[in-house]
Amino acid sequence: MKKNLFGRTGKRFMALGLTAMLTVSLFAGCTKKTVPSNSQSGAEPTTGVVTTEEGKYTAGTYTATVTGMHEMTVTVTVSETEILDIKVDHQETPGVGEPAVESIPAEILDIQGLGVDTVSGATLTSNGILEGVKECLKQAGLSDEEIENLAKIKKAVEEEEDQELTADVVVIGAGGAGMAAAVTASQAGKKVIVIEKTGKMGGNTILSGGALNAVDEGSETALANKDSVENHFNQTFEGGDKEGDSVLVHSLVENAWSGVEWLKSLGMEFNDGVFTVTGGMWPRAHKPVEPEGTGFFKTYQEYLNTHSEITMVYNTTAKEFVVENGVVTGVVCTGKTGNTITVKASNGVVLATGGFGQNIEMRIKYNDITKKWPTLDESIPSTNTSGITGDGIIMAEAIGANLVQMGNIQLLPLGDPKTGSLSGNIEHAVESRIFVNLEGNRFVNEGGRRDEMTLALFEQPETKMYIVMDSDTYKEGNELNNFGESIADLVAAGRALKADTLEELAALMGVPAKNLLETVENYNRYCKGGDAEGQTDEFGRILFTDTDGVNNGINNGPFYAALRVPTVHHTMGGVQINEQAQVMDTNGNVIPGLFAAGEVTGGIHGSNRLGGNALTDTVVFGRIAGTSASEFTK
Ligand code: ADP
């Protein structure tokens, strides 16, 4: 075992241990002193001799407003020589950005430096806090160079020993599919180890809007919406241009409702009724009571609290499969400190590492196959959490897995202009809003396919649009959107615009009022039944009013608008599986011992995934993979 270079960490040690490592030149004319620093064991120590002085900060309390996943206010109190306190006023969703809010300020105070690693899975929040602290320290008198020097100060870590772990079933990735597989395997009586790259469960699933498509065939709700499992199949299959594997699509839609019942049996709560999620094509999405995807993980966490047979191994990255005599028997991983952790399975291994939305190289490479999008380079943000880099796809390809439909990459027209995340989205359901370009005109069927909407957005000036809606679903101002944000807060933060009249809203949006008024008037005409040709407008929109008749056009002020841009959301290509979630190789044979579920797999959704089907996918195929891996014997 490698020992911590200095035996301990903490302020006192830092103040003592630094002298030889780094000194930073701060204000001239003051008494010299050293700045605490350290270097991560295994990393190159910071070099150079720089000096620092007393009085590096102007004592006081400073505030900066920054954007993490949401808007945050960071307040830093400093004495002349020390950072004394950091407060983060935030609306981060529990289980999403919160771990960063807890750990980043504490670590900065501890090391009196800014060389803090982002909390994996909470990168936006981590970076937001770091940016806020930097901004406050600038206000306290530090130059950019001095801030850069503070960023070199890191905490020492102790490298842990290599380990070998065993379980019946090994699951890689603690997102929606991985956790569904893990709980299912546990319910089958298996001991399970879940390997997760970040410090928490959730993956992209926890960042989603939470909508899950499922038809409770024959129920009052399904009958009222003229919906059926067959309708769900047809819309999924045709919505993906019939490129999806119809056997897998049947599995998806036929097992969707039992997936919801399974979640309910674990204690998960859903709102009554269904709604149409953007790109969902039909009202069949079930909305969890908890915001975003947090309800799923609250449920899985509660299961973990009462079932010790699932062991979560966090901050550990799967690197390659262990293959013995052609059978996948485990996985070799790298632990947080660079140590090797080998995890062996007596039964099967489930791959559930999600897609590659955050791997720009892969995005560009595979977009080249279909050339669907004008570009997927770094100029296009993503809704995805930073760990979603296609690791599982690369690992599976290395042992001969067949990759299918890798060029099918989904973008949404709903990204936050700064971060690409779905937060700050003011819509509640398709029926209640329109998309308006910077000229004040509608340009697409807002109830249509996600790819068509986003391709149309790429054609608009500056590739930007506003979501425009009225106050029907925002009567009080404190109502929350899908992301647990209130419209009042979004307006206060400048992330949404609010005006009593459409003329005033147009002025805030910077679009010609005449165009916006005409656009809304025309749209409202269709909400009231349209013209002689029936309830279809020039873009082919058919979803105008919701089933309660609440949203019947944009009539009632105050009116709201929020700016949105294209954002990479879901990668539909990936590892080929069969109906039992067994991974297939390039010769059409099963790879024994390896199962996969969720976004890491390909070929279910085809060229375009219906909104609300990804969570269905995680639950349905996560459960199938969990069962198949439990039943597998070598
Ligand atoms: P899905 O919706 O398919 O379940 P998610 O994005 O929700 O996918 O979850 C995928 C999870 O896999 C994330 O928590 C991510 O951090 C994790 N992950 C990705 N790559 C690795 C890896 N190499 N090792 C371990 N976990 C990984």
XYZ file of C-alpha atoms and ligand atoms in Angstrom, residues 120-121 171-179 194-207 297 313 316-319 331 333 351-355 384-392 395 570 597-601 614-615 617-618, ligand 1:
85
model
C -18.380 12.992 -10.314
C -21.991 12.968 -11.361
C -23.788 -4.896 -12.292
C -21.746 -2.147 -13.944
C -23.362 1.282 -13.664
C -25.784 2.512 -11.005
C -28.191 4.403 -13.259
C -31.783 3.436 -13.940
C -31.081 0.160 -15.772
C -28.285 -0.956 -13.441
C -30.325 -0.411 -10.297
C -22.836 -2.727 -8.269
C -19.796 -0.898 -9.653
C -20.332 2.823 -10.162
C -17.863 5.305 -11.611
C -19.243 8.289 -9.714
C -19.869 8.817 -6.034
C -23.598 8.223 -6.261
C -26.319 6.326 -8.064
C -28.491 8.054 -10.666
C -26.567 8.501 -13.929
C -28.536 10.300 -16.591
C -31.716 8.757 -15.293
C -31.786 11.012 -12.255
C -31.420 14.069 -14.508
C -33.347 6.383 -6.774
C -18.926 0.118 -4.896
C -14.821 2.830 -9.223
C -14.552 2.697 -13.001
C -14.982 -0.511 -14.978
C -12.168 -0.856 -17.513
C -14.708 -6.997 -14.632
C -11.940 -1.725 -12.469
C -23.528 -3.930 -18.345
C -25.559 -0.759 -17.664
C -23.123 2.093 -18.196
C -25.422 4.296 -20.277
C -24.663 5.961 -23.609
C -25.989 14.109 -19.904
C -23.989 13.839 -16.725
C -20.241 13.958 -17.318
C -19.578 10.214 -16.773
C -21.662 9.193 -19.766
C -18.755 8.586 -22.102
C -19.526 5.276 -23.793
C -17.193 3.235 -21.557
C -19.368 0.120 -21.637
C -15.393 -2.383 -23.315
C -29.677 10.088 -25.853
C -29.677 -2.990 -20.404
C -30.517 0.658 -20.860
C -28.800 3.246 -22.994
C -25.655 1.143 -23.441
C -27.725 -1.117 -25.708
C -35.977 5.690 -22.008
C -37.110 5.193 -18.442
C -36.309 0.867 -21.254
C -34.279 1.039 -18.020
P -29.271 4.033 -18.066
O -30.352 5.041 -18.298
O -29.012 3.172 -19.223
O -29.439 3.311 -16.775
P -27.622 6.021 -16.833
O -26.978 7.126 -17.532
O -28.803 6.345 -15.978
O -27.941 4.904 -17.906
O -26.577 5.304 -15.877
C -25.328 4.841 -16.307
C -24.426 4.785 -15.088
O -23.236 4.089 -15.424
C -24.016 6.150 -14.576
O -24.257 6.234 -13.200
C -22.520 6.206 -14.890
O -21.793 6.983 -13.968
C -22.139 4.752 -14.819
N -20.914 4.420 -15.566
C -20.541 4.861 -16.790
N -19.362 4.342 -17.150
C -18.966 3.545 -16.125
C -17.823 2.738 -15.874
N -16.833 2.648 -16.762
N -17.753 2.067 -14.708
C -18.736 2.157 -13.779
N -19.838 2.917 -13.955
C -19.959 3.590 -15.105
